[in-house]
XYZ file of C-alpha atoms in Angstrom:
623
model
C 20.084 115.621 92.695
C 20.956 112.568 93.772
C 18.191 111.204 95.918
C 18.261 110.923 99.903
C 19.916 107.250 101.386
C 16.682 107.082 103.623
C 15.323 103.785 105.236
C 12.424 102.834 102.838
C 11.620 99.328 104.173
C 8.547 100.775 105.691
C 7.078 101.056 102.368
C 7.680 97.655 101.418
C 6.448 95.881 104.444
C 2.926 96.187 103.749
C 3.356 94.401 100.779
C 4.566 91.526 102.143
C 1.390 89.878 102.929
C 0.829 89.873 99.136
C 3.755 88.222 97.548
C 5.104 84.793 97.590
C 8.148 84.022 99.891
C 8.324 87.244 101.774
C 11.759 86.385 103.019
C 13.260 87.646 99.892
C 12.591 90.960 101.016
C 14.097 90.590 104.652
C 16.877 92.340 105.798
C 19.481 91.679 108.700
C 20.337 88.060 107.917
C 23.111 86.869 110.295
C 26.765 87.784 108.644
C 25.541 90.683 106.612
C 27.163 93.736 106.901
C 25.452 96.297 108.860
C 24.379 99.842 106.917
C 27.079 102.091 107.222
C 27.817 106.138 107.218
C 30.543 107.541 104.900
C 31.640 109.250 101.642
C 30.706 106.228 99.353
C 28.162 103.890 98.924
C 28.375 101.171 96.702
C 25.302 98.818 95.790
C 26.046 95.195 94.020
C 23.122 93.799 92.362
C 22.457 90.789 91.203
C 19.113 90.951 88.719
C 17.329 87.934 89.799
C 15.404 86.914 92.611
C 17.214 86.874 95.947
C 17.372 82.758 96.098
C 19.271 82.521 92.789
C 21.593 85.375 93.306
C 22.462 85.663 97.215
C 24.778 82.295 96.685
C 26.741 83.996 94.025
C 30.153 83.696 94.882
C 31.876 86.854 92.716
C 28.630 89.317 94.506
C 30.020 87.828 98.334
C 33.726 88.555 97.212
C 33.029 91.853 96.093
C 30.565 92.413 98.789
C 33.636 91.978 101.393
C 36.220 93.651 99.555
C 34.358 96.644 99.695
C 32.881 96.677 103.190
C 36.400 95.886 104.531
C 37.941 99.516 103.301
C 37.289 102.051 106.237
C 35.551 104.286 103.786
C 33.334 102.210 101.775
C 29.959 100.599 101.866
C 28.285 98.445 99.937
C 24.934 96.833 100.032
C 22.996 94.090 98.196
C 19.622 94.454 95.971
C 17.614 91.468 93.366
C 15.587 91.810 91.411
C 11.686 91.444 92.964
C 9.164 88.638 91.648
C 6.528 90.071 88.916
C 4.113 89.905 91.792
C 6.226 92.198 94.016
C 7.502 94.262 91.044
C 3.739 94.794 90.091
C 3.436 95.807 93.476
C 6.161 98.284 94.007
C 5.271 100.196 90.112
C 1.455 100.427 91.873
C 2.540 102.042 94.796
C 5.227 103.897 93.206
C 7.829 101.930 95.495
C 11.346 102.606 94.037
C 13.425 99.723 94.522
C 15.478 99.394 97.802
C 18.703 98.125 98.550
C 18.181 94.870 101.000
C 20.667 96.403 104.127
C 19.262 99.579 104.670
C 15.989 99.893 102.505
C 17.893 102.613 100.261
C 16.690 103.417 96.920
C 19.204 102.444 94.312
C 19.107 106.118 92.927
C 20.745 107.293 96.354
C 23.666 105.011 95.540
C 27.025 106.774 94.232
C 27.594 103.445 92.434
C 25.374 100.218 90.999
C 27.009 97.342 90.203
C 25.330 94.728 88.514
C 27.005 90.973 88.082
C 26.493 89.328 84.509
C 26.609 85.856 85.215
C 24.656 84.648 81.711
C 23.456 86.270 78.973
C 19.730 85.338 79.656
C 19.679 88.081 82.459
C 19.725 91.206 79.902
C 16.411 91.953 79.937
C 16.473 91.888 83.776
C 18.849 94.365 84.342
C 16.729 96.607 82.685
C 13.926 95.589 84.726
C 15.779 96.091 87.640
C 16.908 99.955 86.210
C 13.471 100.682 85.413
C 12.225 99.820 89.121
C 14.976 101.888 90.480
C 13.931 104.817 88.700
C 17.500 105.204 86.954
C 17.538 105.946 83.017
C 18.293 102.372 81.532
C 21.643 104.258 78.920
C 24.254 105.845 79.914
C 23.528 108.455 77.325
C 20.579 109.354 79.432
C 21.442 109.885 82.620
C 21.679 113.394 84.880
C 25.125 114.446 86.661
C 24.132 113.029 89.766
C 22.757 109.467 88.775
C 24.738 106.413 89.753
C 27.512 105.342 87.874
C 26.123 101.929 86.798
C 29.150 99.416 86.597
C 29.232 95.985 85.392
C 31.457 92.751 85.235
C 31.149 88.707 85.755
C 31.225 86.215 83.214
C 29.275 87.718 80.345
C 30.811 90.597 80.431
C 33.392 89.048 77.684
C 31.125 90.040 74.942
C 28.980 93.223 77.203
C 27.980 95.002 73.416
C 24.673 94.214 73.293
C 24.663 95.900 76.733
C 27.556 98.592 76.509
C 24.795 101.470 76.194
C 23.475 100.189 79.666
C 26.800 100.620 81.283
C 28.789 103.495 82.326
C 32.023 101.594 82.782
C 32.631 97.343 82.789
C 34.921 96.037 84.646
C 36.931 93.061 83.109
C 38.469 90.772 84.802
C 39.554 89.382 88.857
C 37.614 92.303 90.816
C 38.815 92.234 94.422
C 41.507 95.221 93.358
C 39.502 96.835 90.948
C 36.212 97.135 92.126
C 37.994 98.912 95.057
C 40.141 101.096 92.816
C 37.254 102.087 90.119
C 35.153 102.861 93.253
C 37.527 105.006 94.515
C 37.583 106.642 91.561
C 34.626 107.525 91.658
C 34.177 108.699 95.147
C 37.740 111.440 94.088
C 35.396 112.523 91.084
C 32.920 113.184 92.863
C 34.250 115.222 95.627
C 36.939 117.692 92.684
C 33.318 118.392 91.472
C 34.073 116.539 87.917
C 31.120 116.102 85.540
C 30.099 113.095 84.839
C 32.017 113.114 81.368
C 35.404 113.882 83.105
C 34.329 110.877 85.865
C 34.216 108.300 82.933
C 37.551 109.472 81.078
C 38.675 109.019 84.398
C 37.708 105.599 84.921
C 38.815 104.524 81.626
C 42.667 105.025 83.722
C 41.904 102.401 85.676
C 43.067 99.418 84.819
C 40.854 96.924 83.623
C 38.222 99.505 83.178
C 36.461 99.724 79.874
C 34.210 102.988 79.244
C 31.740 101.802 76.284
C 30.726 105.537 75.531
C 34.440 106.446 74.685
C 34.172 104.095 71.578
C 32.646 104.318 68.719
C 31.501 101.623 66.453
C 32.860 100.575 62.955
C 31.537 98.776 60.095
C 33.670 98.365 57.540
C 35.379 95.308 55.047
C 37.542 93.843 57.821
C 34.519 93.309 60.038
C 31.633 91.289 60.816
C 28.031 93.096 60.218
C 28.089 94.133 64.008
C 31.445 96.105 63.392
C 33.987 96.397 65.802
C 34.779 99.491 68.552
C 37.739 102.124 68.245
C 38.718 104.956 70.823
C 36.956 108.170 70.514
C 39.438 110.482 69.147
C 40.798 112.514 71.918
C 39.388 110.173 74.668
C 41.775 108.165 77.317
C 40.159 104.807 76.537
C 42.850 102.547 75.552
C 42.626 100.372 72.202
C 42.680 97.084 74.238
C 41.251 96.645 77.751
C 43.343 93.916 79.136
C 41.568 92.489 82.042
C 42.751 92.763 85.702
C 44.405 89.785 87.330
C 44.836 88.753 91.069
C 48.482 87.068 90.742
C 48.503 85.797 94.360
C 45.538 83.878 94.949
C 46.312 82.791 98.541
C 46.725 86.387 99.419
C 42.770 86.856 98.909
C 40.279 85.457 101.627
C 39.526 82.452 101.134
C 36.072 82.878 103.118
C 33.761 84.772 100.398
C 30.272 83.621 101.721
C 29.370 84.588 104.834
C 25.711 85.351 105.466
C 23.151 82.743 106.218
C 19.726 83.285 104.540
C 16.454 83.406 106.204
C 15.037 81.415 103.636
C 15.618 77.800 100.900
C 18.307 78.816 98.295
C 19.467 77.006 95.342
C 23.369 75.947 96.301
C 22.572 76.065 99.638
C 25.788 75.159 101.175
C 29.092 76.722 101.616
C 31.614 77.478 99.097
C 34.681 77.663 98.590
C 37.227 78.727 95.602
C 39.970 76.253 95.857
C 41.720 77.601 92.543
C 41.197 80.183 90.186
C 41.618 79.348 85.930
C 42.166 76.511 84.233
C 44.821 75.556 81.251
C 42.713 72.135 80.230
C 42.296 74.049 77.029
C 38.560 73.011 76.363
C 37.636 74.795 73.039
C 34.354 75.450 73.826
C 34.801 76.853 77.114
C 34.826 80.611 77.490
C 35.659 81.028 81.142
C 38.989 78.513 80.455
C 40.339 80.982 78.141
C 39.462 84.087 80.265
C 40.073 82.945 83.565
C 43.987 82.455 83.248
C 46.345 81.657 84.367
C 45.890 78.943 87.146
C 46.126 79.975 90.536
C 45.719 77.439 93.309
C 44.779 77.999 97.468
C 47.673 75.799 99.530
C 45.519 73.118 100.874
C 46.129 74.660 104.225
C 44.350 77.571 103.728
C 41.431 75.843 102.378
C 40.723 73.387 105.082
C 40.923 76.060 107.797
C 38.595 78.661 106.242
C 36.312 75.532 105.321
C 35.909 74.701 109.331
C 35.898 78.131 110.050
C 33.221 78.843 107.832
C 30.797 76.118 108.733
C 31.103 77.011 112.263
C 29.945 80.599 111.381
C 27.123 79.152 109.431
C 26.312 76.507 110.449
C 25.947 74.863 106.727
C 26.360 70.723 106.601
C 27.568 70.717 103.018
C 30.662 72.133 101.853
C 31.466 72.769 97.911
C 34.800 73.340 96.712
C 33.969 75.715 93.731
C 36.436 76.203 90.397
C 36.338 75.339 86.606
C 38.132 71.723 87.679
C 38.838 71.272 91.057
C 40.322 67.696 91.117
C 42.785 69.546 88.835
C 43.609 71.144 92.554
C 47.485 69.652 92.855
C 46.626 69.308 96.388
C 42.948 67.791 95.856
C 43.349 64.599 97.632
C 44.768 66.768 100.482
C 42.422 69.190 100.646
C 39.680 65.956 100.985
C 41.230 63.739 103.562
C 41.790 67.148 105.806
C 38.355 67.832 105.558
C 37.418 64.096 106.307
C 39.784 64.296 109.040
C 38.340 67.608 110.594
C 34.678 66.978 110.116
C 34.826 63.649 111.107
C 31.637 61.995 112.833
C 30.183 65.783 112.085
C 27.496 64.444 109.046
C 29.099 66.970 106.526
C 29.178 66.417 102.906
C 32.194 67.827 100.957
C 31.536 68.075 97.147
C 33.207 68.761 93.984
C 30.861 70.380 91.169
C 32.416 68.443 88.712
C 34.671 65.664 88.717
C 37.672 65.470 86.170
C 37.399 61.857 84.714
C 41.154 61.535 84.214
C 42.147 62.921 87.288
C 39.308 60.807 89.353
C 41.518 57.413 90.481
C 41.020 54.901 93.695
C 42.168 57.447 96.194
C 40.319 60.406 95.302
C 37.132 58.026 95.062
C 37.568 57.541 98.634
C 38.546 60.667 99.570
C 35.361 62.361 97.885
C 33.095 60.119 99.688
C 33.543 60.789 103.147
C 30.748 60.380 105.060
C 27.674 60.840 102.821
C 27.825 60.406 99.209
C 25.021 61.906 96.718
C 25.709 61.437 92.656
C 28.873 61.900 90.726
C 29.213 64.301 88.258
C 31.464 63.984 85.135
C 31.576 65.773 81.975
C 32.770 63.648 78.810
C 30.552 66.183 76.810
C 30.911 64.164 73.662
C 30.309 61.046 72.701
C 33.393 60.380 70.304
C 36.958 60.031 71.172
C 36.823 61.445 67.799
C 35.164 64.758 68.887
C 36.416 64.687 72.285
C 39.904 65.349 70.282
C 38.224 68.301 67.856
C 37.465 70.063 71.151
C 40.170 69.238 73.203
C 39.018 67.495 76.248
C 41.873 65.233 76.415
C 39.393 62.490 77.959
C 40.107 59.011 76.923
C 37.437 56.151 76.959
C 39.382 54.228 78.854
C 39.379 57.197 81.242
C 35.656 57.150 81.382
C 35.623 54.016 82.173
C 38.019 53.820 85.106
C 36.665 57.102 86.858
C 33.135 55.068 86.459
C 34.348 52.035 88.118
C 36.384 53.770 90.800
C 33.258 55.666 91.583
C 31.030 52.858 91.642
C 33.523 50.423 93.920
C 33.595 53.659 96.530
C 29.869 53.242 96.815
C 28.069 55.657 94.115
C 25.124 54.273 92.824
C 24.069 57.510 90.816
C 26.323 58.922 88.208
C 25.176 62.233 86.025
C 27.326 63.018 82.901
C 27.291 66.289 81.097
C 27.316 65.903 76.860
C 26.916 68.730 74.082
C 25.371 68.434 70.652
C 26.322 71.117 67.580
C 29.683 70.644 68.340
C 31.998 71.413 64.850
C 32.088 68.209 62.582
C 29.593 66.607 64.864
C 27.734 63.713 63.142
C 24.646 61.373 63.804
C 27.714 58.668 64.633
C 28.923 61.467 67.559
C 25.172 61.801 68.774
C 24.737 57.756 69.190
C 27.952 57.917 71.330
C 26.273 59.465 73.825
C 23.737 56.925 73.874
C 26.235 54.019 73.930
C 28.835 55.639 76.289
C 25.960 56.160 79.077
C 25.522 53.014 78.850
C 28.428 51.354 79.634
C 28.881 53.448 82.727
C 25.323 51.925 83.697
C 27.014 48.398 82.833
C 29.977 49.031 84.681
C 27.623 49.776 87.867
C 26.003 47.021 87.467
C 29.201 44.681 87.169
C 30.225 46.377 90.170
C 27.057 46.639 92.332
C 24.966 44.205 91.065
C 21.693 44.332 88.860
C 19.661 44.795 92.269
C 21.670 47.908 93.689
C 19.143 50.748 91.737
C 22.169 51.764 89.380
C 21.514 54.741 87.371
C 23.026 57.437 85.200
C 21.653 60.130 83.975
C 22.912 62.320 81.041
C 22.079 66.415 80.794
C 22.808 67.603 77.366
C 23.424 71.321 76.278
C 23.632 72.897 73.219
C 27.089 74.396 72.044
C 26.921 78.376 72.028
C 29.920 79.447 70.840
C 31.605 82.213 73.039
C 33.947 85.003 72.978
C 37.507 84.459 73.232
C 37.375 80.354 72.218
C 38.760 78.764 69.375
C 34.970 78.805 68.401
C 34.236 82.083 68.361
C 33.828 81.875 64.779
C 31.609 79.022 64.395
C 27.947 79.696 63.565
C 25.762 77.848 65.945
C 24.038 74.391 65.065
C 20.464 75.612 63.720
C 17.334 74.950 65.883
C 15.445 72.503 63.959
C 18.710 70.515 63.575
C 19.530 70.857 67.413
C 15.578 69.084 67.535
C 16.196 66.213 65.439
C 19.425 65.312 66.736
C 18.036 64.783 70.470
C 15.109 63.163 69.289
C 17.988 60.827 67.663
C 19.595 60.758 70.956
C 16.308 59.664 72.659
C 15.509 57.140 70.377
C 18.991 55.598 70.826
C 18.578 55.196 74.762
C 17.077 51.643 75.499
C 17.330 51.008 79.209
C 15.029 52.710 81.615
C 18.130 53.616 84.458
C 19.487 56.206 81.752
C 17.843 59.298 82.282
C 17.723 61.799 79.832
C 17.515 66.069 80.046
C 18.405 68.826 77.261
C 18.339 72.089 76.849
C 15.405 73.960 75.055
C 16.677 74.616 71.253
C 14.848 78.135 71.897
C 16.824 79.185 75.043
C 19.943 77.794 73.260
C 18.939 80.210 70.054
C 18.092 83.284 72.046
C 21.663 82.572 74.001
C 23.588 82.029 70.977
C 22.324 85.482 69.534
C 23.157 87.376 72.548
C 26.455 86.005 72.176
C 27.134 86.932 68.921
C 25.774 90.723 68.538
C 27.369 93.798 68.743
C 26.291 97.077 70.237
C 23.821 97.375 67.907
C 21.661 94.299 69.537
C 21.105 96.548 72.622
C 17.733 97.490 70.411
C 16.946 93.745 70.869
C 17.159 93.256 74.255
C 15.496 96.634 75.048
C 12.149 95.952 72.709
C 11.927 92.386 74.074
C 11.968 94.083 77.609
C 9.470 96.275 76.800
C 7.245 93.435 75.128
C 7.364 92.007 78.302
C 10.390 89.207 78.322
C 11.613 88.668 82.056
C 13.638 85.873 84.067
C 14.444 84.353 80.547
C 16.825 81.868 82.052
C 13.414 80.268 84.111
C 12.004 77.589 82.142
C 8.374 78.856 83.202
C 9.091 82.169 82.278
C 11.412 82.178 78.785
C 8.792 83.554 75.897
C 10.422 82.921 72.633
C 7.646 84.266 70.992
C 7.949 87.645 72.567
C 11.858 87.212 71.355
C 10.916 86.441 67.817
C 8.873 89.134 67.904
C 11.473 91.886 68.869
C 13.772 90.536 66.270
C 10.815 91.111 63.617
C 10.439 94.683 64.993
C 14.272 95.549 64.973
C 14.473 93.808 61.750
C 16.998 90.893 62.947
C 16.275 87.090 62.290
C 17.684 85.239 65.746
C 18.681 81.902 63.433
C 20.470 83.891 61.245
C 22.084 85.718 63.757
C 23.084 82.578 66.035
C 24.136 80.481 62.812
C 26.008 83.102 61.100
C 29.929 81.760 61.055
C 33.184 84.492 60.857
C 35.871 84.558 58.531
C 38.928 83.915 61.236
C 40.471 87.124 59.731
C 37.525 89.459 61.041
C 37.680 92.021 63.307
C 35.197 90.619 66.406
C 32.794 92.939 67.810
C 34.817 92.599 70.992
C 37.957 92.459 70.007
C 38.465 95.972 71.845
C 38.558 93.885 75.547
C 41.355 91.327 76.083
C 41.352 88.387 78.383
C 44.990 88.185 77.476
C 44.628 85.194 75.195
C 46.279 86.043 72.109
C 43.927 85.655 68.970
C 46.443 84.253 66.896
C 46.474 81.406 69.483
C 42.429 81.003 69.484
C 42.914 81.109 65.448
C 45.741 78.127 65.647
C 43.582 76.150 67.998
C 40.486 76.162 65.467
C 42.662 74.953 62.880
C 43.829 72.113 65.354
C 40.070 71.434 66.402
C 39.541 71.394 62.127
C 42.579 68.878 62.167
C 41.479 66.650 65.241
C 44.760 67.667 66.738
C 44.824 68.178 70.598
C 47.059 71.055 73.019
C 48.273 69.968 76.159
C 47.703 71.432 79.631
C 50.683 73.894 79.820
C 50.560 72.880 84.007
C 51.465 69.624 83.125
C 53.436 69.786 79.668
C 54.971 73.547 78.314
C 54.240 76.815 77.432
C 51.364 76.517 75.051
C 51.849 79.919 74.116
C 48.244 81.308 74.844
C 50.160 84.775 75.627
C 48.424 85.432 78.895
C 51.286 85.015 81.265
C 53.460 87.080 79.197
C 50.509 89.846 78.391
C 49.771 90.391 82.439
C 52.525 89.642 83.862
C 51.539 86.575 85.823
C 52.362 82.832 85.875
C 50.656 79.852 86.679
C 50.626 78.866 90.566
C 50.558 75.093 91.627
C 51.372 74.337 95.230
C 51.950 70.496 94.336
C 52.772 67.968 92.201
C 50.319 68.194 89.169
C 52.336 65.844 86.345
């Protein structure tokens, strides 16, 4: 039986004298939705610690969406420190929900947000504190139905035995449909087996114990997954898409913490997608189409929403927001209505072609922190192989319109491993940094403190990009070329940070595995591997080590390329991108041949509008 929705926070108060930042634990922050009575409770996790994840944006929407139907609830859980999970497995403390203290067993749903592959091994942590078997395989008739969705869940197989049903996709409709679903099932008396082949009808909903798994001459090693014969699981899950953006509260994030969180400020999605094209970037190609908010909308739920939390910083969250056709708008309404008021509007990241004299002022406003732009390569060369459509003279002008507005710090996001990268792409960084420090200083003057700094990733390749079936750049390589890169940088102002070639590895392998790497990620769990995306906490020796064990070589795995004509271990989820497209735009990347932005030029023939019945929605003039 399913256990009893009592208040447990009695049991966890005592510990709170005996873990760091006790406020993670609180409940009743102001804007949270109160515990409620009804048929079905839903309870959205998000498996790290409660800074990190109460800011996330797609956990608030879904939070709402849910609360706001007159027979739903849902609550929030994240996942406890070590010290309090040490705690809680001590005193045999299952873990609670953070409205009403409920154990997550109690739930009739557990929905946990995948926002980067580096959080596997904590959602297993966070199953095994709950008491709830960590496969579906193993759990009882009255368990939770343990959902999943968010960015990583484009390539969920190393995970699919964790899950009883993914959800792919926009979720405000279907977390609301598949959760009705589950609340009929429950109440006809189905078994748990009928439940899923009944969530595999719902749209969007892909059931990863209907398939079965394949290995055969037209696949990768990691095979690819077919139907069960005689199940309702579709062939293809096509994701779910919201068509009418503006139609969707604009207001996600409503609760105000008791306690310092990372992105503390308030956000808001001004547009949804993005038809740039980038190559490398995953959530471009399964995010479409583009659907803006009417600059309207945005300013008013932006007043409204610091008023109801009081926040003095306001973020206007997308893939590219000065892609907005209403950006400069949506910036001089906000400078109008906050005027004298000390609030900060920012943009995450500024687009360096679409960053000219007005939008310099209109970003500014009252205070200004640093600029962010993203050339990501060095090259004009490489910026062409992956599409970026970024000119130098573009970087150059965005600079100097920045710098005249009053910036004096500028951070710019690079990649190394890119395909056909070079040593001659890697100095580019080096040299392009610097003349954006020049330009400042032309600008400002040599006394005004000037100074860039450059943040440089490694490239993982992802799911449902044109490089999908690159290998990834190998580890010692990925070593030597920053060490190249820090050699080249000569003037103290240029600051310099990159990712960890380990991280990047363990990432890349993730990325690439099929269902059977779910033995991975479970036997580096149970060697101990937690909060892997913390830089004090990542253990690649523990990692290597579970490869040894399950026989796997994480290099080899990560560096491994795909013949284009393979069948993909995911290939059985759609994002709506056609993969003959994502096949013609590696041979373009091959070719140094760039795609336009289909908002600006035509049809690019991606397939998405077409394949979900959508189109792209642009309340101005973006040409």
């Amino acid at each position: 039986m399913r256990a009893a929705r009592e208040n447990l926070f009695h049991l966890i108060e005592p510990l709170l004298a005996h873990v760091e930042h006790p406020a993670r634990y609180l409940d009743h922050e102001w804007g949270a939705c109160e515990r409620q009575d009804g048929p079905f409770h839903l309870c959205m996790v998000y498996a790290d610690v409660y800074e990190v994840g109460q800011p996330n944006l797609g956990v608030a929407i879904l939070y709402n969406q849910v609360n706001a139907q007159p027979d739903m609830s849902c609550e929030r859980c994240y996942l406890p420190w070590k010290d309090m999970a040490g705690l809680m497995r001590e005193r045999g403390v299952p873990l609670l929900s953070l409205e009403g203290a409920a154990p997550l067993a109690s739930f009739d749903a557990v929905g946990f947000t995948l926002a980067h592959e580096l959080i596997a091994t904590n959602v297993l942590e966070t199953l095994d504190l709950a008491g709830i078997a960590l496969t579906s395989a193993e759990r009882d008739e009255d368990d939770p139905i343990i959902l999943a969705g968010g960015p990583s869940a484009w390539n969920a197989e190393p995970l699919a035995p964790v899950f009883d049903a993914v959800l792919l996709g926009d979720g405000e409709e279907s977390i609301v449909e598949v959760c009705a679903c589950i609340r009929d099932a429950r109440s006809e008396g189905l078994s748990r087996a009928e439940l899923l082949g009944r969530l595999a009808e719902v749209p969007g909903t892909y059931v990863p114990s209907l398939y079965d798994v394949r290995v055969d001459e037209t696949s990768t090693r990691w095979g690819y997954a077919v139907p069960r014969e005689g199940s309702p699981a579709s062939e293809v899950v096509l994701k779910r898409c919201v068509g009418d953006f503006a139609d969707t509260p604009a207001l996600a994030q409503r609760i105000v913490p008791y306690m310092g969180i990372v992105q503390d400020r308030l956000s808001l999605e001004v547009l949804r997608g993005c038809a740039r094209g980038c190559r490398f970037c995953q959530a471009g190609m399964t995010y479409r189409p583009v659907r803006e908010r009417p600059a309207e909308q945005v300013v008013r739920c932006g007043v409204d929403g610091l008023l109801a939390s009081g926040h003095n910083e306001i973020s206007l969250s997308s893939l590219s927001t000065t892609d907005h056709s209403q950006c400069a708008e949506i910036l001089s309404g906000f400078n109008r209505e906050l005027e004298g008021r000390g609030v900060r509007v920012s943009i995450p990241s500024q687009r360096l072609d679409s960053f000219g004299v007005d939008m310099a002022a209109a970003v500014a406003g009252a205070r200004r922190g640093g600029l962010t732009f993203a050339p990501e390569a060095g090259s004009q060369r490489l910026r062409d192989v992956i599409n970026k459509n970024v000119s130098e003279d573009d970087v150059e002008t965005a600079a100097r319109n920045a710098f005249r507005a009053g910036w004096r710090r500028m951070k710019l996001y690079f990649m190394i491993g890119l395909p056909t990268e070079t040593d001659e792409d890697v100095v580019g960084i080096a040299r392009l940094a610097e003349r954006v420090l020049d330009i400042g200083r032309e600008e400002l003057g040599r006394k005004a403190g000037v100074s860039v700094s450059i943040s440089v990733a490694v490239l993982v390749p992802k799911a449902y990009t044109p490089f999908q079936w690159c290998g990834q750049l190998d580890p010692d390589e990925v070593r030597r070329r920053q060490q190249l890169l820090l050699h080249e940088i000569r003037d103290r102002a240029i600051r310099v940070s990159y990712h960890d070639a380990s991280v990047s590895l363990v990432e890349g392998a993730l990325s690439k595995l099929g269902r059977g790497g779910f033995a991975l990620v479970h036997r580096a769990w149970e060697l101990g591997c937690r909060f892997d995306a913390w830089t004090s906490e990542f253990r690649f020796e523990l990692w290597l080590e579970a490869a040894r064990d399950c026989g796997l070589d994480l290099a080899e795995v990560a560096c491994e390329e795909f013949p284009l004509s393979a069948r993909l271990p995911w290939d059985h989820t759609s994002p709506g991108v056609d993969k003959g497209y994502l096949q013609r735009e590696w041979l373009r990347a091959t070719d140094g041949v760039t795609t336009p932005d289909c908002t600006r030029k035509s049809c690019t023939g991606c397939g998405v509008c077409p394949a979900l019945g959508v189109r792209n929605v642009i309340w101005g003039d973006r040409s």
